[in-house]
PDB file of C-alpha atoms in Angstrom:
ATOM      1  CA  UNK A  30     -58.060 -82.094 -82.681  1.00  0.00           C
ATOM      2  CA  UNK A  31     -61.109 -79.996 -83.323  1.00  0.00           C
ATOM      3  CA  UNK A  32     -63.587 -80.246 -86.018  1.00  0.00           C
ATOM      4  CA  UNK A  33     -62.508 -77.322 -88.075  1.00  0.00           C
ATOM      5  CA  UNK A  34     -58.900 -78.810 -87.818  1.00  0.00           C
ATOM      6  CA  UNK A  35     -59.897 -81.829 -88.841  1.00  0.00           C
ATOM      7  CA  UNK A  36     -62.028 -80.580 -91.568  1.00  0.00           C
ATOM      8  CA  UNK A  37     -59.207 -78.195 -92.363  1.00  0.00           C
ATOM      9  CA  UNK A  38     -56.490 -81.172 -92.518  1.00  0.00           C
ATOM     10  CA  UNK A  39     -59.049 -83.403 -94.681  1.00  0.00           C
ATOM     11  CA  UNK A  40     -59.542 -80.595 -97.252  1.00  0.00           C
ATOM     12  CA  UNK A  41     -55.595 -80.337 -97.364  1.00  0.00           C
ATOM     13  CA  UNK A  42     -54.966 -84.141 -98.255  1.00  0.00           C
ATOM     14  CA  UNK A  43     -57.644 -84.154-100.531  1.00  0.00           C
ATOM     15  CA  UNK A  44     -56.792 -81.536-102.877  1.00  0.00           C
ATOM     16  CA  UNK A  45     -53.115 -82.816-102.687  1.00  0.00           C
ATOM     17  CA  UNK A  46     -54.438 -85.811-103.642  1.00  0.00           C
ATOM     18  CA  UNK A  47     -56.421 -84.070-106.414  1.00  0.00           C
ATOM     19  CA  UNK A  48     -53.587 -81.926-107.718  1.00  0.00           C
ATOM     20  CA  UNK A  49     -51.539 -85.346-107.909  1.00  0.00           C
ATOM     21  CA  UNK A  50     -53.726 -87.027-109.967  1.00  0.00           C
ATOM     22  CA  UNK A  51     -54.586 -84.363-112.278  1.00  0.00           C
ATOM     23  CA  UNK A  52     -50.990 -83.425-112.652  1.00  0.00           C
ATOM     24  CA  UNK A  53     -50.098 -86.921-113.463  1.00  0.00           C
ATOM     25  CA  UNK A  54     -52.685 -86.824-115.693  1.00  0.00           C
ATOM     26  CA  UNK A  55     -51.490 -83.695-117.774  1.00  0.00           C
ATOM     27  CA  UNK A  56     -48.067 -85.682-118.022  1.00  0.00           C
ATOM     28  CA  UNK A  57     -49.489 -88.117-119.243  1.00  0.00           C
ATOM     29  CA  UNK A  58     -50.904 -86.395-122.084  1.00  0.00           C
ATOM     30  CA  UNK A  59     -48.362 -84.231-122.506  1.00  0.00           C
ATOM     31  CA  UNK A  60     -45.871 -87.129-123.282  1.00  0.00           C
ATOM     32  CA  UNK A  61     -48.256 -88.016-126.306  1.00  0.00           C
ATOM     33  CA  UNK A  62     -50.794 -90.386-125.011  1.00  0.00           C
ATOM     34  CA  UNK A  63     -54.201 -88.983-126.293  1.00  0.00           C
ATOM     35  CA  UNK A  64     -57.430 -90.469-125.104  1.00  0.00           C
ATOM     36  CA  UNK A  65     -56.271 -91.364-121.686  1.00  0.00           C
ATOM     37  CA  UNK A  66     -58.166 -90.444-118.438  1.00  0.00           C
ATOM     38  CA  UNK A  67     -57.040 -91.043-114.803  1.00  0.00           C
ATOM     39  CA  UNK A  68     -59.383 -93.800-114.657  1.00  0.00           C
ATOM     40  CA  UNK A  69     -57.258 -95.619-116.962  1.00  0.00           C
ATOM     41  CA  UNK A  70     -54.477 -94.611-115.100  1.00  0.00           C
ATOM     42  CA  UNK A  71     -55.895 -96.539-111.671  1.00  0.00           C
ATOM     43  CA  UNK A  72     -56.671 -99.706-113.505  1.00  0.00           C
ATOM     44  CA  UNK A  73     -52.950 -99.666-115.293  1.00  0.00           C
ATOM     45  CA  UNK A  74     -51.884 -99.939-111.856  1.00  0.00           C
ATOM     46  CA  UNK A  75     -53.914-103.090-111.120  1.00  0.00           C
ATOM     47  CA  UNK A  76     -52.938-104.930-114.607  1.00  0.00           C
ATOM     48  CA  UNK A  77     -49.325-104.480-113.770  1.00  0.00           C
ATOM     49  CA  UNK A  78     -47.180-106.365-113.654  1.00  0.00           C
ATOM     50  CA  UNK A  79     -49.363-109.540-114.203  1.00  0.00           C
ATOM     51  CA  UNK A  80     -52.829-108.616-115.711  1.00  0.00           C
ATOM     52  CA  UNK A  81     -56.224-109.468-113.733  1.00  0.00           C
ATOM     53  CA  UNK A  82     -59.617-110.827-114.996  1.00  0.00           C
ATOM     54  CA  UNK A  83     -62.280-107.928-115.500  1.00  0.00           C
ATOM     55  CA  UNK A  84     -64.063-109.039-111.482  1.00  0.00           C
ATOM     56  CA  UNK A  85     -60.164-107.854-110.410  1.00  0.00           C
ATOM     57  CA  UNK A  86     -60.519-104.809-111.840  1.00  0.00           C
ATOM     58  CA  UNK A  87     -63.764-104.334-110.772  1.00  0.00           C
ATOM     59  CA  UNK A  88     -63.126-104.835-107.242  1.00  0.00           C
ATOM     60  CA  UNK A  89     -59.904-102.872-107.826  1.00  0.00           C
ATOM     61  CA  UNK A  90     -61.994 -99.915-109.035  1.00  0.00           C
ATOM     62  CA  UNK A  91     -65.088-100.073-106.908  1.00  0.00           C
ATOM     63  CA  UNK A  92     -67.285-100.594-109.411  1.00  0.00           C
ATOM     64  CA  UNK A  93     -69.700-103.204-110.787  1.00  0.00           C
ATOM     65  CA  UNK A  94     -68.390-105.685-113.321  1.00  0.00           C
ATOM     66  CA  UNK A  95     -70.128-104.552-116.085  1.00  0.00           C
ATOM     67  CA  UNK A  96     -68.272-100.968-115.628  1.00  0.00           C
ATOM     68  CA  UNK A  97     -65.364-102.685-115.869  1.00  0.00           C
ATOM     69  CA  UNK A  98     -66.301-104.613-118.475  1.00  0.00           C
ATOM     70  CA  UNK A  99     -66.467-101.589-120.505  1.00  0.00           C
ATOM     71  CA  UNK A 100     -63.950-100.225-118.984  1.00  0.00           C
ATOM     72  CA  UNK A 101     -61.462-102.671-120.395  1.00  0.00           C
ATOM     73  CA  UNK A 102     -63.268-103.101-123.847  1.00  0.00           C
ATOM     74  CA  UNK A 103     -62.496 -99.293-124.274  1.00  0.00           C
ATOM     75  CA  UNK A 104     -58.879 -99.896-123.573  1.00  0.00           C
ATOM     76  CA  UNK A 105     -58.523-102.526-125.720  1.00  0.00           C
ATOM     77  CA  UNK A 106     -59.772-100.338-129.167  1.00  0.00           C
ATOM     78  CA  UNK A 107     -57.481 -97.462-127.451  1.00  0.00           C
ATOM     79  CA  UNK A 108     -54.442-100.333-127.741  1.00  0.00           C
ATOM     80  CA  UNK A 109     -54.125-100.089-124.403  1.00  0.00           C
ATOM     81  CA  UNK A 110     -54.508-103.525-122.989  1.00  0.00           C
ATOM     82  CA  UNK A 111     -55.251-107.090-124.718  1.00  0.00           C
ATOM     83  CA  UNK A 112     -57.209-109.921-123.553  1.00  0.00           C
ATOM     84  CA  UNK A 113     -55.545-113.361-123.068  1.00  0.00           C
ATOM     85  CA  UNK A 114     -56.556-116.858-121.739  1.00  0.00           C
ATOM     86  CA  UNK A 115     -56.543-117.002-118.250  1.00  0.00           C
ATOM     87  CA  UNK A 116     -53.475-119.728-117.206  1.00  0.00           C
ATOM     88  CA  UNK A 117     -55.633-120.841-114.586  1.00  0.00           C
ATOM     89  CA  UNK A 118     -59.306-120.520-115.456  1.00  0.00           C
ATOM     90  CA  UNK A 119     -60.335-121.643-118.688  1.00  0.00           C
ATOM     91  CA  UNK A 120     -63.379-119.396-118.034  1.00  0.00           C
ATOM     92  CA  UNK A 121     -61.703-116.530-117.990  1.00  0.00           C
ATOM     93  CA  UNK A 122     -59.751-113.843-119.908  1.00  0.00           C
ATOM     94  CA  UNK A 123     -56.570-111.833-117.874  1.00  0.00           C
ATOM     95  CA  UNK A 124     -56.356-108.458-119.162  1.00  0.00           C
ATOM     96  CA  UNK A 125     -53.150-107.685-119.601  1.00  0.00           C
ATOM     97  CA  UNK A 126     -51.333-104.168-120.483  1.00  0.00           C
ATOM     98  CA  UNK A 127     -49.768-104.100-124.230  1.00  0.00           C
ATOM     99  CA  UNK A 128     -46.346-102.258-124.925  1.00  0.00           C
ATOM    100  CA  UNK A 129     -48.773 -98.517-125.183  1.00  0.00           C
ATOM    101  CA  UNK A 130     -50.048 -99.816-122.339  1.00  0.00           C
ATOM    102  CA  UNK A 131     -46.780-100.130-120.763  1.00  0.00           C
ATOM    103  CA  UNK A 132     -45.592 -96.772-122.045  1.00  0.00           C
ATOM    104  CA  UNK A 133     -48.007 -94.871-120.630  1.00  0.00           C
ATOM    105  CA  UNK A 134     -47.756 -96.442-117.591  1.00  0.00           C
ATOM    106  CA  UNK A 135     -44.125 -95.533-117.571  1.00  0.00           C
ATOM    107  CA  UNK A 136     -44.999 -91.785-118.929  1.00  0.00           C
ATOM    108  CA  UNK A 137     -47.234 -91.741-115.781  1.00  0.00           C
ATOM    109  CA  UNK A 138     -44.297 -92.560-113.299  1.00  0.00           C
ATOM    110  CA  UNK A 139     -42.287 -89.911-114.664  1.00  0.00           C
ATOM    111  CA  UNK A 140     -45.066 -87.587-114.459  1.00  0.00           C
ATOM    112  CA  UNK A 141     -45.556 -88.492-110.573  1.00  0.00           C
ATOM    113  CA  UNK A 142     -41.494 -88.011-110.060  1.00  0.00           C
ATOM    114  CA  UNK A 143     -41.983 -84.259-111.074  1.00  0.00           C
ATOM    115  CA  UNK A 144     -45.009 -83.727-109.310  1.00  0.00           C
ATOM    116  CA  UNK A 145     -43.777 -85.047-106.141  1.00  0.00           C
ATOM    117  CA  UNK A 146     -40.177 -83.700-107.039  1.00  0.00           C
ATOM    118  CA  UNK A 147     -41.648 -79.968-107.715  1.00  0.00           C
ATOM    119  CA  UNK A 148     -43.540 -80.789-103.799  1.00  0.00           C
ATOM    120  CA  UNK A 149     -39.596 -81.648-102.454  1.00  0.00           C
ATOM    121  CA  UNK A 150     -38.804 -78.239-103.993  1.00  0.00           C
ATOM    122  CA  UNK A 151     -41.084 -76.769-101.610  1.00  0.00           C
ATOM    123  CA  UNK A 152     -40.391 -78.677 -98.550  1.00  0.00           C
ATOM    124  CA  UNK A 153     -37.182 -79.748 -99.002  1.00  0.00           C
ATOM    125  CA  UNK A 154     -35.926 -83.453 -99.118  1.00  0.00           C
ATOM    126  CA  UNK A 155     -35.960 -83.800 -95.667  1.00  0.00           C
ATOM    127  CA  UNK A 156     -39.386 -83.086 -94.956  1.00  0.00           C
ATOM    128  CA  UNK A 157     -40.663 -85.093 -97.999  1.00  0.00           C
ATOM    129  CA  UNK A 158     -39.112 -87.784 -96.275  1.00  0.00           C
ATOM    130  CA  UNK A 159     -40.843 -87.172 -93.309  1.00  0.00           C
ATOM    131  CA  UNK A 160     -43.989 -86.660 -95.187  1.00  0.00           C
ATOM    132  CA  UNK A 161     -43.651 -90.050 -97.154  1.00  0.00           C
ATOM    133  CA  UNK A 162     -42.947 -91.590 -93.419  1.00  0.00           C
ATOM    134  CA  UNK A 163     -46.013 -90.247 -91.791  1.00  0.00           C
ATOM    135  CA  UNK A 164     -48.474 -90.980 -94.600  1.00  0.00           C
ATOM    136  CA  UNK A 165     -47.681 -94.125 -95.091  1.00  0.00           C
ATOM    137  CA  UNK A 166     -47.890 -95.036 -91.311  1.00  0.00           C
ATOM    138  CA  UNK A 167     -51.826 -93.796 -91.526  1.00  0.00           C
ATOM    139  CA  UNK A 168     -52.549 -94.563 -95.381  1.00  0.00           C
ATOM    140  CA  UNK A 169     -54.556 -97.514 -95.875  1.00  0.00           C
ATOM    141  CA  UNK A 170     -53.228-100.461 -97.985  1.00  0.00           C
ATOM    142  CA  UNK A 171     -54.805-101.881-100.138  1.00  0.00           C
ATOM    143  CA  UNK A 172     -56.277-100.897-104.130  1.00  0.00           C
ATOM    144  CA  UNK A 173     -55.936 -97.295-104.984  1.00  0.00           C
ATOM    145  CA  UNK A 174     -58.803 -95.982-106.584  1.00  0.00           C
ATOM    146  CA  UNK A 175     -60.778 -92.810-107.594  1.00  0.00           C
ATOM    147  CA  UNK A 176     -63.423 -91.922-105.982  1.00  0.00           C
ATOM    148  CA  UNK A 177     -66.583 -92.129-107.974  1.00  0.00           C
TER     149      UNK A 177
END
């Protein structure tokens, strides 16, 4: 592959990528929940379907603990998430998501089915299963997370 293919293939995933998360985002909103960025939206995913301890999320996110620590108290006033002892660490607190929490992080799946769905308009649903196939043979596993 040469450069400007590569460059040209990188530029295509990534603004995929982007349109995905900011149309998930607009969904979001649009199905009432004000106050919500996709940051939020990232560490939903890590707090389902068992909470984690603000380090988790940190890790999860990329970022230092005391982001996340703020992170997380701003969810909390939002309603977002509560805190809880930890079953297995008197130390600490699992964050956990509440039923808004929950809700929006339902209202986000159904935003991603029409973003993806409005992509298998385009390509058709054979090719989205080909798509789905091929990215997740190269897609790395592990936490998803913006990109700061």
């Amino acid at each position: 592959m040469q450069n400007s293919e590569a460059i040209a293939l990188s530029a295509a995933l990534l603004a995929a990528a982007g349109e995905l998360t900011q149309r998930i985002h607009e969904g979001v909103v649009a199905r009432g929940f004000e106050g919500v960025r996709p940051a939020h939206g990232f560490t939903f995913a890590r707090l389902a379907p068992d909470g984690a301890t603000a380090t988790e999320i940190a890790a999860h996110l990329g970022v230092t603990k005391q982001a996340a620590s703020q992170l997380v108290e701003e969810l909390v006033r939002k309603g977002y998430v509560e805190r809880r002892p930890h079953p297995g660490d008197a130390r600490a607190r699992l964050v956990v998501l509440t039923e808004l929490g929950w809700a929006c992080t339902r209202a986000a799946e159904e935003a991603a089915a029409d973003a993806v769905g409005a992509w298998a308009e385009v390509l058709g649903e054979s090719e989205m299963r080909a798509l789905r196939t091929l990215l997740a043979s190269i897609a790395p596993y592990g936490p998803i997370r913006p990109t700061w």
